[in-house]
Every structure is written in C-alpha cells, then in structure tokens.
C-alpha cells in the first residue's frame, strides 16, 4: 500500500510542478499578486509530496518489500539495516528520486526563507525551479519508476552492489547530490534575472548563500567519495581522473568561479553578464554529469542506468534546459546595464584572473572527460588519463594558487602591485624555507613536488597575513586585535579558512603523488616485508563470517626499529548473494603518513597477494577538505548572507501596493 501512496504522490507532484512552472511566471509578467503568491505554498507542498514518495520507497526497503522491482534488484533480507536504508539511493531509480527531493527542498527553502526577495523575482525563481522539477519528475515516472511492481513477488532480493555497502557510500551520494542540485537555485536566479532584465548588488547578495551552500556540500561529497575510493578499492590511490569523478569536479570548479564572481557583482556592481553566464554553465555541468552517469555512456559502480531510452530522455532535458537558458542569455544579456570600471591591477582584476583560470581548467577537464566518449561513439577509441591532466591541468593551478594569496590583499578598483607584494615578503620567505626544508628531507626531489610544497606555503601564509592585517595583529595591542577579530565578518574568517584548507590539501596531494612507496608481492604467513623503513610481519590468515559476507582476514604486525607500531587486519570479502569479492584495506595513520595494506587472491599454495603502500602526507588531503568545508560554513553563517537584502519598510510596501493597484485599475 505504501508503494501506491508513493506513486500517487509522484503523480500529484508532477501535476503541481506543471502549475507552479506556469502560473507564478505568468502572474509576475501580468502583475497579478494572487498568481504570484501561489509560488510559495506550491513550492512547499511540492517538497512535501516528494518527501512522501521518498518515505514510501524507504519504508519498502526497510521492510524488504520484494514485490517492488527496485527493492528486489537492490536489497536482501540478510543485509544490515544501514545498507537497507542506503540501498534506497544505491540504484538508478532511488537516486533520481533523491535528486528530485533535494531539488524541491532547495525550492522550498527559497519559499520559506526568501521573505526579503521581491515577490516577482521569487515567483520567477520558483517557477524556473519547478520547470526543472517537472522535467525530472517526468523522467522518473515514465522511464525510471521506483514503484513498479513485479508479480509474483520473489522470496528474497538480489542484494545491493557490495561496493556500495559501506558507510562512506551511505553519506557520499546525498552530499554530492545536494551540491549538484544546489546550483539549480543559482541557475533559477540567473534565468529569473534575465527575464526581469535586472542584475544588481541585491541580486548577488541573494544568490551567494545558495551558491555557497551548494559549494560546501559538493566539496564534502567529493571529499567523501575520494576517501571511500582510497580505503575501499584497495589500490592505494584517492583520485584516478575517472569520468565519474570528473563530472562532479567540473561543477565544483565552475561553482568556485561563480562564488568569486558574485562577490564582484555585490561589491562593485561589475561582471554582471559574466556572473549570469557562470550560474547557467555551473548547473549545466551538473546536468551533463547526470547525463553521463545515467545515460549508459559509462559502466562503473556509480553508473546505474544502461537503458538508451533514459539517456535520450535526459539528453532531451539537457537540450531544453541548457539550450533554452543560453538562448535566453543571448537575447537578454545585451540589455543588462554595464557595471563600474576597474584597473587590471585591482581586487576585481584578481578575481577576473581567478575566474579565467578556473574556467579554462574546467574546459580542460571537460575535453578530457567527454572527448574520448564522443570519439568512441564515432568509432575511434582513445584513452585520456593522468599524464594528460598532469601536462595540461596542473600548470593552470600554479598561477591560480599564486593569485589566491595576492588577490585578497588588493584594494578594489585600483592597486599598486609592488605595495601588495611587499606585504607578502614574509610569505615569500616561508615559501623558500618550506622548499629548502622539503628538498633536504626528501633528498632533493622531485623538483616539481618541492615547488608545489612551496606554493602551498605561499598560499597558507598569505591567507594568514591577509587575516592578520584585518585585525591589525602586532600593530595594535593584542586586546584591540582580539576585539577587531570578534567584530570581523564571518565571511572573512571563512575565506581565510577556505584558502588555508586548500593549501593543506595541496600538501597532501603532493606528498601522496610524489613520495608514495608501493610494494606488491606474494607473501606467506611467517614472512617479513620491509617497506619504507617499516617491517610487516605476516602472522596469519583466518576466515571471518560477516552478516552477509565471508572473508579471509590477514593479520600483520608492523614494527619500526624493533618497536611495535600497529596491527593491520586487511580483508578479502566475498558477498554470498552476488558472489562478488571486495577488498577491505587496513590503514594506520599518525596524521603525517598512512601505512596502507590490502590483500588479494590466494595463489593456491599458501601464498597471498599483498599490497603495501607507504603514503606520506595523504591524511592532509581530507584535513584540508574539512577545513575548506568549515570555512564555507563560517561564511554561510555570516549575518549579511543570512539577512540578504534589506527588508523593505511596510510604508514602502504600502506605497508599492497602491501603485500596482492603480496601474492594474
């Protein structure tokens, strides 16, 4: 019965989204306040209906209702409860329903918390959001219905993909989707602004918190995904430039550019047209990522859909959403008023360079990701991997990191570069010290890795210098600096943390790429293996019974110079329902390095394939991501972003209302 309730809720949501798409938009054009007012309650009700449908599907997974095809294909009665619940979005149909729930959730948030928005702008934003929802609800109901019944109902299910039965994958997809879908609000604001023909500082102030919320969750989602790949897949790496990874990375790059561009619109009333275009392109990349993963172009643990009809449907939605918005941009963008002028050497100029580098970097990833797929469809197969990105993408990051330290110190409109660089003398000194210390510790190389550590130090110290100058640290009494710090806008603290977090992550990425030590061999119980100064004693292999899997667990004692360091217990699991093996790595960390182990197949003669990695600085990658997320959250909590534009007085609203009434009369 719950399945029928969920199906009914989806159908009602489809009809309601059609109404919300049209009526408030027409009302805004005609000045009809009753039609404009419909946008808010319909957005809240639409969210409630999708939540009801999602709850019905979740209940079906919890009680193991195998009469539903999606439950039969992706669950099993012996599966732990956590993975019964996460199985809801561990498949194509359920993940698309989650996508829609988050989409309507953002719309409901605008309806509930967007009281300071002009009514016509809010109506248009919610109408555009409903149009996106309408398309994806139609896709879900007509091509990917999660409530399809099968008869007779099987006694048990086929289980969830074992690779997805992991706590990291329980939280990674919702965070990633919240980032993908969150950019839809910036897209809706951009389209609404083009329709109204008005982009100003207030518009940028309204867009920034929604964009920032999407950026925070997408950052967290990508970090969780890389952490899962690191400890679950057993290959010792955290990023492979896989197309599924890249399609989440591209919106992140473009969204970062959008965040910085919106600051220029808000502070200096410049870059209006460019910011609108970035908002459209950022969400367009999210849609393209959905198409790539859901169309059957890819075969991976993340690519649930293999039905060409689904791919064609999403391609049709892409053509309407992206093509329509770009056409509207081409027609309406020239009518937007130009902003203020500024010198190339200024904070605006620094943010423009930031945008340029991020946009080119996104284009590089776009070509490397979709180029091979398009060529393969045309009959030519090529492989694009790490060498391409090392040669093309990484050089773009060097000037970007350099600008990240300089840009915040530049004044608006016009600046003297020499004066700014003189304030970064200490950062330059620390850069040289960091490079010399690194070269000494690693005996000279690789040279590019040593330089990367230096750039990270430049960025980190530069961020601290900018923050310390805001509070006049060491230039006034410490008590006064403390008072200035408490009065500093949270967005300023957030920027410092985000830039410092990026520096920390760069150190981790460099260390893991340049100085990883790998040893792969066949080993038997009783063997000693020496890797990077650590001794791994292979004590034994023993069978382990899990709730829905069987495993062979290795026992290794790690010592250094005769001193005990850790006991590592990697596993080779076989999930019984699907008879699928997985690797469970064992990791010991001290914050500066990871000792990483994975066991593979037996050679049938008492030996086992053993992978051992010494991973210097790799924990810094996720520490840096956490710092960036904290920095973004600090910025999001800034009162200026929470308040948005000033609330109009009741007297002004009364005058406006009487004016509209007179105009209608």
Short mmCIF file of N, CA, C and O in Angstrom, two decimals, residues 7-50:
data_model
loop_
_atom_site.label_atom_id
_atom_site.label_comp_id
_atom_site.label_asym_id
_atom_site.label_seq_id
_atom_site.Cartn_x
_atom_site.Cartn_y
_atom_site.Cartn_z
N UNK A 7 3.49 6.34 -5.35
CA UNK A 7 3.20 6.57 -6.77
C UNK A 7 2.21 7.73 -6.94
O UNK A 7 2.40 8.60 -7.81
N UNK A 8 1.20 7.74 -6.11
CA UNK A 8 0.19 8.80 -6.17
C UNK A 8 0.82 10.16 -5.85
O UNK A 8 0.52 11.17 -6.49
N UNK A 9 1.73 10.17 -4.87
CA UNK A 9 2.41 11.42 -4.51
C UNK A 9 3.25 11.94 -5.67
O UNK A 9 3.29 13.16 -5.92
N UNK A 10 3.90 11.04 -6.39
CA UNK A 10 4.71 11.47 -7.53
C UNK A 10 3.84 12.06 -8.64
O UNK A 10 4.21 13.06 -9.27
N UNK A 11 2.69 11.44 -8.88
CA UNK A 11 1.79 11.95 -9.93
C UNK A 11 1.27 13.33 -9.54
O UNK A 11 1.22 14.25 -10.37
N UNK A 12 0.87 13.48 -8.28
CA UNK A 12 0.41 14.80 -7.82
C UNK A 12 1.53 15.83 -7.92
O UNK A 12 1.30 16.99 -8.30
N UNK A 13 2.75 15.41 -7.58
CA UNK A 13 3.89 16.32 -7.68
C UNK A 13 4.13 16.75 -9.12
O UNK A 13 4.46 17.91 -9.39
N UNK A 14 3.97 15.83 -10.05
CA UNK A 14 4.13 16.16 -11.47
C UNK A 14 3.12 17.23 -11.89
O UNK A 14 3.47 18.21 -12.55
N UNK A 15 1.86 17.03 -11.50
CA UNK A 15 0.82 18.00 -11.87
C UNK A 15 1.07 19.35 -11.19
O UNK A 15 0.92 20.41 -11.81
N UNK A 16 1.46 19.30 -9.91
CA UNK A 16 1.69 20.55 -9.18
C UNK A 16 2.88 21.31 -9.75
O UNK A 16 2.85 22.55 -9.85
N UNK A 17 3.93 20.59 -10.14
CA UNK A 17 5.09 21.27 -10.71
C UNK A 17 4.74 21.93 -12.03
O UNK A 17 5.29 23.00 -12.36
N UNK A 18 3.81 21.34 -12.80
CA UNK A 18 3.36 21.98 -14.04
C UNK A 18 2.64 23.29 -13.74
O UNK A 18 2.86 24.31 -14.42
N UNK A 19 1.81 23.28 -12.70
CA UNK A 19 1.09 24.50 -12.31
C UNK A 19 2.09 25.55 -11.82
O UNK A 19 2.02 26.73 -12.20
N UNK A 20 3.02 25.13 -10.96
CA UNK A 20 3.99 26.07 -10.41
C UNK A 20 4.91 26.63 -11.49
O UNK A 20 5.41 27.75 -11.38
N UNK A 21 5.15 25.87 -12.54
CA UNK A 21 6.00 26.34 -13.63
C UNK A 21 5.36 27.50 -14.38
O UNK A 21 6.07 28.43 -14.83
N UNK A 22 4.05 27.46 -14.51
CA UNK A 22 3.37 28.41 -15.39
C UNK A 22 2.71 29.57 -14.65
O UNK A 22 2.92 30.75 -15.00
N UNK A 23 1.90 29.28 -13.64
CA UNK A 23 1.04 30.31 -13.05
C UNK A 23 1.83 31.45 -12.42
O UNK A 23 1.57 32.63 -12.73
N UNK A 24 2.81 31.22 -11.51
CA UNK A 24 3.54 32.36 -10.94
C UNK A 24 4.32 33.15 -11.99
O UNK A 24 4.44 34.37 -11.88
N UNK A 25 4.83 32.47 -13.01
CA UNK A 25 5.58 33.16 -14.06
C UNK A 25 4.66 34.11 -14.83
O UNK A 25 5.03 35.27 -15.09
N UNK A 26 3.48 33.62 -15.17
CA UNK A 26 2.51 34.48 -15.87
C UNK A 26 2.04 35.60 -14.95
O UNK A 26 1.89 36.76 -15.36
N UNK A 27 1.82 35.27 -13.68
CA UNK A 27 1.40 36.28 -12.72
C UNK A 27 2.42 37.39 -12.57
O UNK A 27 2.07 38.58 -12.46
N UNK A 28 3.73 37.02 -12.57
CA UNK A 28 4.77 38.04 -12.46
C UNK A 28 4.78 38.94 -13.68
O UNK A 28 5.03 40.15 -13.58
N UNK A 29 4.53 38.36 -14.84
CA UNK A 29 4.51 39.16 -16.07
C UNK A 29 3.32 40.12 -16.10
O UNK A 29 3.42 41.24 -16.60
N UNK A 30 2.19 39.69 -15.55
CA UNK A 30 0.97 40.49 -15.59
C UNK A 30 0.77 41.35 -14.35
O UNK A 30 -0.17 42.14 -14.29
N UNK A 31 1.59 41.16 -13.33
CA UNK A 31 1.40 41.89 -12.09
C UNK A 31 0.24 41.39 -11.27
O UNK A 31 -0.31 42.13 -10.44
N UNK A 32 -0.15 40.13 -11.45
CA UNK A 32 -1.27 39.54 -10.72
C UNK A 32 -0.74 38.98 -9.39
O UNK A 32 -0.07 37.95 -9.36
N UNK A 33 -1.03 39.67 -8.30
CA UNK A 33 -0.46 39.29 -7.00
C UNK A 33 -0.97 37.95 -6.50
O UNK A 33 -0.23 37.23 -5.81
N UNK A 34 -2.18 37.57 -6.83
CA UNK A 34 -2.71 36.27 -6.39
C UNK A 34 -1.94 35.13 -7.05
O UNK A 34 -1.60 34.13 -6.41
N UNK A 35 -1.66 35.28 -8.34
CA UNK A 35 -0.90 34.25 -9.04
C UNK A 35 0.56 34.22 -8.58
O UNK A 35 1.16 33.16 -8.47
N UNK A 36 1.10 35.41 -8.31
CA UNK A 36 2.47 35.47 -7.79
C UNK A 36 2.56 34.76 -6.44
O UNK A 36 3.50 34.00 -6.17
N UNK A 37 1.56 34.98 -5.59
CA UNK A 37 1.57 34.40 -4.24
C UNK A 37 1.44 32.89 -4.26
O UNK A 37 1.76 32.23 -3.26
N UNK A 38 0.98 32.31 -5.38
CA UNK A 38 0.83 30.86 -5.47
C UNK A 38 2.17 30.14 -5.41
O UNK A 38 2.24 28.97 -5.02
N UNK A 39 3.25 30.83 -5.79
CA UNK A 39 4.56 30.18 -5.88
C UNK A 39 5.02 29.61 -4.54
O UNK A 39 5.54 28.49 -4.48
N UNK A 40 4.82 30.39 -3.47
CA UNK A 40 5.35 29.97 -2.17
C UNK A 40 4.68 28.70 -1.63
O UNK A 40 5.36 27.72 -1.34
N UNK A 41 3.34 28.65 -1.49
CA UNK A 41 2.74 27.42 -0.96
C UNK A 41 2.91 26.22 -1.88
O UNK A 41 3.04 25.09 -1.40
N UNK A 42 2.92 26.45 -3.19
CA UNK A 42 3.07 25.31 -4.10
C UNK A 42 4.47 24.71 -3.99
O UNK A 42 4.62 23.48 -4.07
N UNK A 43 5.51 25.54 -3.79
CA UNK A 43 6.86 25.02 -3.61
C UNK A 43 6.97 24.18 -2.35
O UNK A 43 7.60 23.12 -2.33
N UNK A 44 6.32 24.65 -1.26
CA UNK A 44 6.34 23.89 -0.01
C UNK A 44 5.58 22.58 -0.14
O UNK A 44 6.02 21.52 0.34
N UNK A 45 4.41 22.62 -0.81
CA UNK A 45 3.62 21.41 -1.00
C UNK A 45 4.34 20.42 -1.92
O UNK A 45 4.31 19.20 -1.68
N UNK A 46 5.01 20.93 -2.94
CA UNK A 46 5.75 20.07 -3.85
C UNK A 46 6.86 19.31 -3.11
O UNK A 46 7.05 18.10 -3.32
N UNK A 47 7.55 20.00 -2.23
CA UNK A 47 8.57 19.34 -1.42
C UNK A 47 7.95 18.27 -0.54
O UNK A 47 8.48 17.16 -0.41
N UNK A 48 6.80 18.58 0.06
CA UNK A 48 6.12 17.60 0.91
C UNK A 48 5.72 16.35 0.14
O UNK A 48 5.85 15.22 0.66
N UNK A 49 5.26 16.49 -1.08
CA UNK A 49 4.85 15.34 -1.89
C UNK A 49 6.05 14.46 -2.25
O UNK A 49 5.96 13.22 -2.19
N UNK A 50 7.18 15.08 -2.60
CA UNK A 50 8.35 14.27 -2.94
C UNK A 50 8.93 13.59 -1.70
O UNK A 50 9.42 12.46 -1.79
#
